PDB file of C-alpha atoms in Angstrom:
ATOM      1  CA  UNK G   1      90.836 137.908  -9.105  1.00 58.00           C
ATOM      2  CA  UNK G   2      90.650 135.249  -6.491  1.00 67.00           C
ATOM      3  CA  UNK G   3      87.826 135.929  -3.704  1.00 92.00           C
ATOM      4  CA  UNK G   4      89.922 134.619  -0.767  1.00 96.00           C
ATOM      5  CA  UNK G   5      93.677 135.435  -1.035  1.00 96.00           C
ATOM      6  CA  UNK G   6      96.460 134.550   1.711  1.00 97.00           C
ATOM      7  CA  UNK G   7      99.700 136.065   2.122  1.00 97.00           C
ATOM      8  CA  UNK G   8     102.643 134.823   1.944  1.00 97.00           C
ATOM      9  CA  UNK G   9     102.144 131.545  -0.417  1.00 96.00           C
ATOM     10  CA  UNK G  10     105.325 130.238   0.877  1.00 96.00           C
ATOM     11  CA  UNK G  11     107.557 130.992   4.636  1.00 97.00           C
ATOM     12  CA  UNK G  12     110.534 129.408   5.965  1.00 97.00           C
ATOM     13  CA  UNK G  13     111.473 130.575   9.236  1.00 96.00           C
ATOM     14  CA  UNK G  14     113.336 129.806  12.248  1.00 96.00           C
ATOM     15  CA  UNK G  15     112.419 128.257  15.994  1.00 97.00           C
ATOM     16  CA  UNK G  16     111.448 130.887  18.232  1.00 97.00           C
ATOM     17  CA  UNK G  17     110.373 133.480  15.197  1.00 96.00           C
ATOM     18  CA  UNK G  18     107.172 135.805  15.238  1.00 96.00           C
ATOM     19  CA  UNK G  19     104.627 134.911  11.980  1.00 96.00           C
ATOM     20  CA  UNK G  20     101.760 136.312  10.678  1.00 97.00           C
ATOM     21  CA  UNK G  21      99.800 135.206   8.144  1.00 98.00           C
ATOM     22  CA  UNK G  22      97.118 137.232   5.847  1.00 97.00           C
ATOM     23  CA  UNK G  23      93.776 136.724   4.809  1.00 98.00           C
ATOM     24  CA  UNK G  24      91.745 138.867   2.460  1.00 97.00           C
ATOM     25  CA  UNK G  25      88.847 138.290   1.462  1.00 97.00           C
ATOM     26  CA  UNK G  26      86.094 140.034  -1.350  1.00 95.00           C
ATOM     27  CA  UNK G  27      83.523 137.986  -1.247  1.00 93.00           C
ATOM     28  CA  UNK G  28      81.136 139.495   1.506  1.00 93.00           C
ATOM     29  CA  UNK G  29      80.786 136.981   4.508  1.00 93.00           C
ATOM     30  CA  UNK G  30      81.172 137.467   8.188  1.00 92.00           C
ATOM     31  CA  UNK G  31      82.254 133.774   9.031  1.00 94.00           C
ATOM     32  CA  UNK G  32      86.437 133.477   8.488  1.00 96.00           C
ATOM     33  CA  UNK G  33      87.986 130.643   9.126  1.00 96.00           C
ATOM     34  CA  UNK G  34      91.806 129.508   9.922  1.00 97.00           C
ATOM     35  CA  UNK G  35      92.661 125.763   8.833  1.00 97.00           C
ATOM     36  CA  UNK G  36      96.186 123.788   9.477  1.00 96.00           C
ATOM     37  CA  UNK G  37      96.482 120.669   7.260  1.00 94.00           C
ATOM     38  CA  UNK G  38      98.924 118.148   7.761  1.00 91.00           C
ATOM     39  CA  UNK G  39      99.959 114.940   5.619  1.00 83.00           C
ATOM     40  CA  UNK G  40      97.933 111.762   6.661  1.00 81.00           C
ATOM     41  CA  UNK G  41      95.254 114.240   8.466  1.00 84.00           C
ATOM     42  CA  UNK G  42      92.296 116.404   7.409  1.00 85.00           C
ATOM     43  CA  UNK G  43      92.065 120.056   8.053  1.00 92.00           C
ATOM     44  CA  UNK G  44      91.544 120.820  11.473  1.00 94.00           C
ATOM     45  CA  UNK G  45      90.457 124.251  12.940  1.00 94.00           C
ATOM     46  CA  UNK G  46      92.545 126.785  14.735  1.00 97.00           C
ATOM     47  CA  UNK G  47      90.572 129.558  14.911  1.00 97.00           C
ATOM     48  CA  UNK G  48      87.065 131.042  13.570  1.00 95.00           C
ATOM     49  CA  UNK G  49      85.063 134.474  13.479  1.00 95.00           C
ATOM     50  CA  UNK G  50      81.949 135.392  12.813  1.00 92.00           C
ATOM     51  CA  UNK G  51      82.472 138.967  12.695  1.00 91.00           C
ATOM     52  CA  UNK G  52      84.627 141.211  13.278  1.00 91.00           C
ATOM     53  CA  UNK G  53      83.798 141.004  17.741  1.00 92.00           C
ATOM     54  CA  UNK G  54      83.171 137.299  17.553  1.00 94.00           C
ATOM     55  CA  UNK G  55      86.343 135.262  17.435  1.00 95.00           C
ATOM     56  CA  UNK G  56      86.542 131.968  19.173  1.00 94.00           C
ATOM     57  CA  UNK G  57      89.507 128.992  19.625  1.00 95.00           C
ATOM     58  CA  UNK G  58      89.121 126.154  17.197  1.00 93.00           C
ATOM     59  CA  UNK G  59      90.212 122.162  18.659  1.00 90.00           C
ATOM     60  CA  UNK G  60      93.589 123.519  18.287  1.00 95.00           C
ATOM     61  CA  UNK G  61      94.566 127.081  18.990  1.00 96.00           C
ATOM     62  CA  UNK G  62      97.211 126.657  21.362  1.00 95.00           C
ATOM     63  CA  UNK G  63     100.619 128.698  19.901  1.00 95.00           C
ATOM     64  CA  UNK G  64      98.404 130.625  17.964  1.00 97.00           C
ATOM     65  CA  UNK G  65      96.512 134.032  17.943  1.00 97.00           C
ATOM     66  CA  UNK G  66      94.767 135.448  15.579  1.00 97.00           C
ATOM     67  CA  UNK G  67      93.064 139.355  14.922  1.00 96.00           C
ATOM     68  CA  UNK G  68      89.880 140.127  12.797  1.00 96.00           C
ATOM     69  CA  UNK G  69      91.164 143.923  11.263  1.00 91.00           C
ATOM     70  CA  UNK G  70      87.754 144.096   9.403  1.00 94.00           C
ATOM     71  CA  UNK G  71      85.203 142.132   7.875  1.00 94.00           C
ATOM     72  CA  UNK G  72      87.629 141.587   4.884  1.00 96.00           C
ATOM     73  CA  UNK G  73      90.744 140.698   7.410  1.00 97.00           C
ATOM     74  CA  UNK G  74      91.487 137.566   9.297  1.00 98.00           C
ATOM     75  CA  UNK G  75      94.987 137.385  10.131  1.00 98.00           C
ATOM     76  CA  UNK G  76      96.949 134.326  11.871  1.00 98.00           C
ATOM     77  CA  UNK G  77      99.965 134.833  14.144  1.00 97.00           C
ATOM     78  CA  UNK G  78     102.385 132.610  15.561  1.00 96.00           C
ATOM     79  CA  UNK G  79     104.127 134.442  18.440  1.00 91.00           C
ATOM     80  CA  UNK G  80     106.866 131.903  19.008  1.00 96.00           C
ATOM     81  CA  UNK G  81     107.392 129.415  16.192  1.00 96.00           C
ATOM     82  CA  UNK G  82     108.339 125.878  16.573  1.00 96.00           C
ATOM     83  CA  UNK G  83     108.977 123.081  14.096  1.00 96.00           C
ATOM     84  CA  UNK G  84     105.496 121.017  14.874  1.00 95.00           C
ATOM     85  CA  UNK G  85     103.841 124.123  13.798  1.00 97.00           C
ATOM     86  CA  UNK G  86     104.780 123.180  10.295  1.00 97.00           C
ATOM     87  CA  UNK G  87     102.062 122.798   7.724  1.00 96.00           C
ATOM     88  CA  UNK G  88      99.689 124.015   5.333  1.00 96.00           C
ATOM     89  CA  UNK G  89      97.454 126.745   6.290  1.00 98.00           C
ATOM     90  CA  UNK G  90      93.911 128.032   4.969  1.00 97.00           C
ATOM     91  CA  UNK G  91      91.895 130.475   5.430  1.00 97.00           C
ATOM     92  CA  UNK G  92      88.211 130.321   4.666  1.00 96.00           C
ATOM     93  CA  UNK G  93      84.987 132.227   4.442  1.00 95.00           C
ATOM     94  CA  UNK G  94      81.596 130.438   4.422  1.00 91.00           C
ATOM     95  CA  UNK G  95      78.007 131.837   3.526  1.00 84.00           C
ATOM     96  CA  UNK G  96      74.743 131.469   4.644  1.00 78.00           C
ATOM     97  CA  UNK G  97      74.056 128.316   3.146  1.00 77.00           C
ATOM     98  CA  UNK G  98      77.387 126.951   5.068  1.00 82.00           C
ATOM     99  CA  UNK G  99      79.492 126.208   1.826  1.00 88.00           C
ATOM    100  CA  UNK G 100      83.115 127.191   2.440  1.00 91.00           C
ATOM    101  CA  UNK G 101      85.728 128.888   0.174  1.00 94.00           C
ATOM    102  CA  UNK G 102      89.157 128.191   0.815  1.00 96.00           C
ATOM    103  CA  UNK G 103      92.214 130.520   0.350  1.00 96.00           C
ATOM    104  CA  UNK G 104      95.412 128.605  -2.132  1.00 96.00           C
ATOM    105  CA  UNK G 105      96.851 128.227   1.235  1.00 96.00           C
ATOM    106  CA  UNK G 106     100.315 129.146   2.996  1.00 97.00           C
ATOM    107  CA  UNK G 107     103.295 126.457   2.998  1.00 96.00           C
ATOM    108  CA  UNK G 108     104.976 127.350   6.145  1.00 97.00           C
ATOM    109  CA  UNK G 109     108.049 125.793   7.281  1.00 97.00           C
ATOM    110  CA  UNK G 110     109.836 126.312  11.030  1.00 97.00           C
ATOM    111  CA  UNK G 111     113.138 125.127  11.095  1.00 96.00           C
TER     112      UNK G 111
ATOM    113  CA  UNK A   1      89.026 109.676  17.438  1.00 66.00           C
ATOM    114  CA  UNK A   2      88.427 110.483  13.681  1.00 76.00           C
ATOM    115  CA  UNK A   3      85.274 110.943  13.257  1.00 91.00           C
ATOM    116  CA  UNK A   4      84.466 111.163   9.451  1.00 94.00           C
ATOM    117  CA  UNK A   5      86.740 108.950   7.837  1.00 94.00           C
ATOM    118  CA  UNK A   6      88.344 108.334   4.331  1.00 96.00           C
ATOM    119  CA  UNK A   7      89.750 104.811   4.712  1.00 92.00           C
ATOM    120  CA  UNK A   8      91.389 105.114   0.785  1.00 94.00           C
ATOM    121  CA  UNK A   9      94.015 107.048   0.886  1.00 93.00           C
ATOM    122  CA  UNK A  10      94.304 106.542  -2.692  1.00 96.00           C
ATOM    123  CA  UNK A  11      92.212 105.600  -5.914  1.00 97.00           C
ATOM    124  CA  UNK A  12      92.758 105.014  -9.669  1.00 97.00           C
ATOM    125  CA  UNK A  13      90.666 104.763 -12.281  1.00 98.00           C
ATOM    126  CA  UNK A  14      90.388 104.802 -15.956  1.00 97.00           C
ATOM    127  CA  UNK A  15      89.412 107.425 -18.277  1.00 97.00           C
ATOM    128  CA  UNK A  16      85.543 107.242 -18.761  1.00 97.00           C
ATOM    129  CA  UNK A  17      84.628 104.714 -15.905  1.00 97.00           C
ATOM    130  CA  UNK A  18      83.307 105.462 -13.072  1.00 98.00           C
ATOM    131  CA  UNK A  19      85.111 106.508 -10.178  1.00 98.00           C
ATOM    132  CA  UNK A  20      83.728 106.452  -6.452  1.00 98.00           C
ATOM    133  CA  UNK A  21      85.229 107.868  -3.177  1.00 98.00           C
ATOM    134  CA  UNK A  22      83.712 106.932   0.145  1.00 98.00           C
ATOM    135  CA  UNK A  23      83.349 108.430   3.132  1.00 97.00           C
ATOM    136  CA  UNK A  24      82.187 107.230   6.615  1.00 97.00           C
ATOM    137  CA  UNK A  25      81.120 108.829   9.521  1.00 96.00           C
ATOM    138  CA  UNK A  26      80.378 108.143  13.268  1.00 94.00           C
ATOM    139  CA  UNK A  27      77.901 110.744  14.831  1.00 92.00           C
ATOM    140  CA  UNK A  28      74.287 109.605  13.420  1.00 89.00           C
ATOM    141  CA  UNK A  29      73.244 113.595  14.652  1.00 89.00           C
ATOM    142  CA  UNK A  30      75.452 114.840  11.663  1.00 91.00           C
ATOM    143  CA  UNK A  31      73.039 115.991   9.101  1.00 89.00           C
ATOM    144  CA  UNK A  32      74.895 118.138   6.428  1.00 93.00           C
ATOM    145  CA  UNK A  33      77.645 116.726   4.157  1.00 96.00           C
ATOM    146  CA  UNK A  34      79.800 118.366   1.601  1.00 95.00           C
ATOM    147  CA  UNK A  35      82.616 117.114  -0.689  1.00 97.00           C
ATOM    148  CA  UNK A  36      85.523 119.689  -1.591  1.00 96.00           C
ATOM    149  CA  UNK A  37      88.517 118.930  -4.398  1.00 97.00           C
ATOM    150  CA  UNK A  38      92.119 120.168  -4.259  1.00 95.00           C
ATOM    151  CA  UNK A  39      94.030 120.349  -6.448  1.00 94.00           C
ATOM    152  CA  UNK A  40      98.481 120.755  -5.730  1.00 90.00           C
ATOM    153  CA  UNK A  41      99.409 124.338  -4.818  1.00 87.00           C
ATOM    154  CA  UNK A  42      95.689 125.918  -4.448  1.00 91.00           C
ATOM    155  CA  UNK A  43      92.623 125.708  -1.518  1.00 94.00           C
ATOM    156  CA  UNK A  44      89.888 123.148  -1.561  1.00 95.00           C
ATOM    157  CA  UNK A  45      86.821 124.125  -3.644  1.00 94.00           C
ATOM    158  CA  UNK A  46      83.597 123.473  -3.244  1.00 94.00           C
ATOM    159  CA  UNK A  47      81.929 120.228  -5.299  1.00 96.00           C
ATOM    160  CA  UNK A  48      78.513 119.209  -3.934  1.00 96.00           C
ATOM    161  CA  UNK A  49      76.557 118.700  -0.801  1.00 95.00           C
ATOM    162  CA  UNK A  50      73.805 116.537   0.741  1.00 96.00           C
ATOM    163  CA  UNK A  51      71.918 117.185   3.703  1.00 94.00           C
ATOM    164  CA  UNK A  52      70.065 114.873   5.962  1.00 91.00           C
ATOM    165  CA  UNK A  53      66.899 114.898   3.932  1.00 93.00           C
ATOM    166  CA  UNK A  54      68.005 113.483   0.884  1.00 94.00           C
ATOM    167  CA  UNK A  55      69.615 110.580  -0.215  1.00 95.00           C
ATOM    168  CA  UNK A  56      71.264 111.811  -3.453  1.00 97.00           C
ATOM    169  CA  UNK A  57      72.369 114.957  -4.853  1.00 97.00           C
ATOM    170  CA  UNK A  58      73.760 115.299  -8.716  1.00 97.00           C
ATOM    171  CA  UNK A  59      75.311 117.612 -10.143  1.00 96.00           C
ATOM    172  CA  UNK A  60      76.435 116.846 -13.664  1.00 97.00           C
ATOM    173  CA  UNK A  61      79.323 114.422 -13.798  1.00 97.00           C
ATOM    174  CA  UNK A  62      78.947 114.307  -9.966  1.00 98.00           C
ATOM    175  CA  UNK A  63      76.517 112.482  -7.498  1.00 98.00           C
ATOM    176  CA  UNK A  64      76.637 112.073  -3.929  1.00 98.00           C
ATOM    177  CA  UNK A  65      75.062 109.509  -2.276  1.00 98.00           C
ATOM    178  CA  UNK A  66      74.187 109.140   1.755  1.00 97.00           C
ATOM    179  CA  UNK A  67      72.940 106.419   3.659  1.00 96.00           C
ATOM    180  CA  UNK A  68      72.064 107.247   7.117  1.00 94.00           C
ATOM    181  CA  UNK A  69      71.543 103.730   8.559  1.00 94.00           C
ATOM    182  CA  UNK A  70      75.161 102.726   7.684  1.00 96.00           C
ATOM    183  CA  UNK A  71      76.573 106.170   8.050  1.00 96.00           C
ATOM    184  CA  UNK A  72      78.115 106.591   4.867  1.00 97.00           C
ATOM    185  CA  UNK A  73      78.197 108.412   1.447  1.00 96.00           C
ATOM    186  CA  UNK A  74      80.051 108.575  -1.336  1.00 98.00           C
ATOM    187  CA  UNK A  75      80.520 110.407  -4.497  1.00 98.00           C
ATOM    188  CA  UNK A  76      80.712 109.041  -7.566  1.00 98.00           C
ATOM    189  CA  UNK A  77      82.133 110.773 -10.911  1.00 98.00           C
ATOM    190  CA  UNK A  78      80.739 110.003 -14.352  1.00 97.00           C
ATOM    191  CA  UNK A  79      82.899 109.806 -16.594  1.00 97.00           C
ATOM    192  CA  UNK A  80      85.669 110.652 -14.999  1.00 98.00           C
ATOM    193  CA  UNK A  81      88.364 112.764 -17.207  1.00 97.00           C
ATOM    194  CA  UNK A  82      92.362 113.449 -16.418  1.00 96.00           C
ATOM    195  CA  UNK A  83      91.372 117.105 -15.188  1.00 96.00           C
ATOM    196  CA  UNK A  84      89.296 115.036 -12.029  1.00 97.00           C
ATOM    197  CA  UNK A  85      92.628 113.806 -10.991  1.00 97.00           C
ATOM    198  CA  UNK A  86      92.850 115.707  -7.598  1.00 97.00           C
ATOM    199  CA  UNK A  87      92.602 114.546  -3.528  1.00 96.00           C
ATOM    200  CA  UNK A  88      88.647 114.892  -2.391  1.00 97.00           C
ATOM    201  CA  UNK A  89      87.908 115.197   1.159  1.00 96.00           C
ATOM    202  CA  UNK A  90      84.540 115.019   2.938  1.00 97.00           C
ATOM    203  CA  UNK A  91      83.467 117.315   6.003  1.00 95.00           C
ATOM    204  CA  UNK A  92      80.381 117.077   7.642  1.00 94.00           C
ATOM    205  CA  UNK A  93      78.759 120.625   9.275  1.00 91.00           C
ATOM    206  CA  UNK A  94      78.105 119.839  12.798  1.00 87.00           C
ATOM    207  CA  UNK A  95      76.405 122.746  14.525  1.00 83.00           C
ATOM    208  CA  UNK A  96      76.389 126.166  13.325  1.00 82.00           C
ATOM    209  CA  UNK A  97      80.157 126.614  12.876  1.00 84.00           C
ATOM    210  CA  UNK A  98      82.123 123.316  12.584  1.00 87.00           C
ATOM    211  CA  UNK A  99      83.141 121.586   9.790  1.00 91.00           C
ATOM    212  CA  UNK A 100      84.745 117.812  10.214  1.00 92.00           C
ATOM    213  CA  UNK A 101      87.281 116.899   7.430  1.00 94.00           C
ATOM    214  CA  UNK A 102      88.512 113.425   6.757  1.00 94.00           C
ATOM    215  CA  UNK A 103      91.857 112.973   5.432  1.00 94.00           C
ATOM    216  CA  UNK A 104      91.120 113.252   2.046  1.00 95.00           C
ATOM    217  CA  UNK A 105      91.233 110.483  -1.224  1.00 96.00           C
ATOM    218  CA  UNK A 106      93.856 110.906  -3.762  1.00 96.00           C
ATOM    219  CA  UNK A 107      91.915 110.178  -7.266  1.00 98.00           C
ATOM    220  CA  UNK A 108      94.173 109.462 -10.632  1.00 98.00           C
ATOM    221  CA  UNK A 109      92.325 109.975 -13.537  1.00 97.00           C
ATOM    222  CA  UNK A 110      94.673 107.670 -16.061  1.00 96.00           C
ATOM    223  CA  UNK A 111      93.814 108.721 -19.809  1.00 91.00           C
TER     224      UNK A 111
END
């Protein structure tokens, strides 16, 4: 079984639309991580947590929120959708010796 | 301003040479380097890292090199096989919670 899963894999939606996006995790670490990727760019940080009562804003949270449910739980939400919030998300975890381990990612698509 | 940068966007080599992606960066304080592959449909996963300190790391098929007066490493792949075919990105760890990505090198492995 994969250590850092993401629900859905795959979400077309419409402007104006409420989204959440999962994150599970099994493999133990406090530090969670939410990635957007787009083409030409690298993966730039929306949001991070180091536990469950630490969250913090990444270079580019604006349009999204996010919730920590448990150690296991990161979970991304985009209250209002819009079409430049299309891309491919991560999630990631990272251990003590700061290695990260990405989630297969979410294709979302906001028409 | 991009600050760790992958200037090929694209790289092909054949079977059993050697292949080598490159990465730059522009903040001589980073100290902490890691390479990640992905392959289509699934997360980046962790190949090798470097900090500071060293000057090479191997791993198998896979070495990293940095140079910290010209702000650059790169990984090389010996031999490289079909199944390396895949985009690699860099990141640097800047801090205790940041990771930098550049925007990745697509590498074709042709048999």
């Amino acid at each position: 079984d994969a250590d850092v899963t993401q629900t859905p894999r795959n979400r077309i939606t419409k402007t104006g639309k409420r989204i959440m996006l999962e994150c599970s995790q099994t493999k133990g670490h406090d530090r969670m991580y939410w990635y957007r990727q787009d083409p030409g760019l690298g993966l730039r940080l929306i949001y991070y947590s180091f536990d469950v009562k630490d969250i913090n804003k990444g270079e580019i949270s604006d349009g999204y929120s996010v919730s920590r449910q448990a150690q296991a739980k990161f979970s991304l939400s985009l209250e209002s959708a819009i079409p430049n919030q299309t891309a491919l998300y991560f999630c990631a975890t990272s251990d003590s010796a700061n290695t990260q381990y990405f989630g297969p990612g979410t294709r979302l698509t906001v028409l | 301003d991009q600050q760790v940068k992958q200037n090929s966007p694209s790289l092909s080599v054949q079977e059993g040479r050697i292949s080598i992606l490159n990465c730059d960066y522009t903040n001589s304080m980073f100290d902490y380097f890691l390479w990640y592959k992905k392959y289509p449909a699934e997360g980046p996963t962790f190949l090798i890292s470097i900090s500071s300190i060293k000057d090479k790391n191997e791993d198998g098929r896979f070495t990293v090199f940095l140079n910290k007066s010209a702000k650059h490493l790169s990984l090389h792949i010996v031999p490289s096989q079909p199944g390396d075919s895949a985009v690699y990105f860099c990141a640097a760890f800047v801090g205790t919670y940041k990771y930098i990505f550049g925007t990745g090198t697509r590498l074709k492995v042709l048999a």
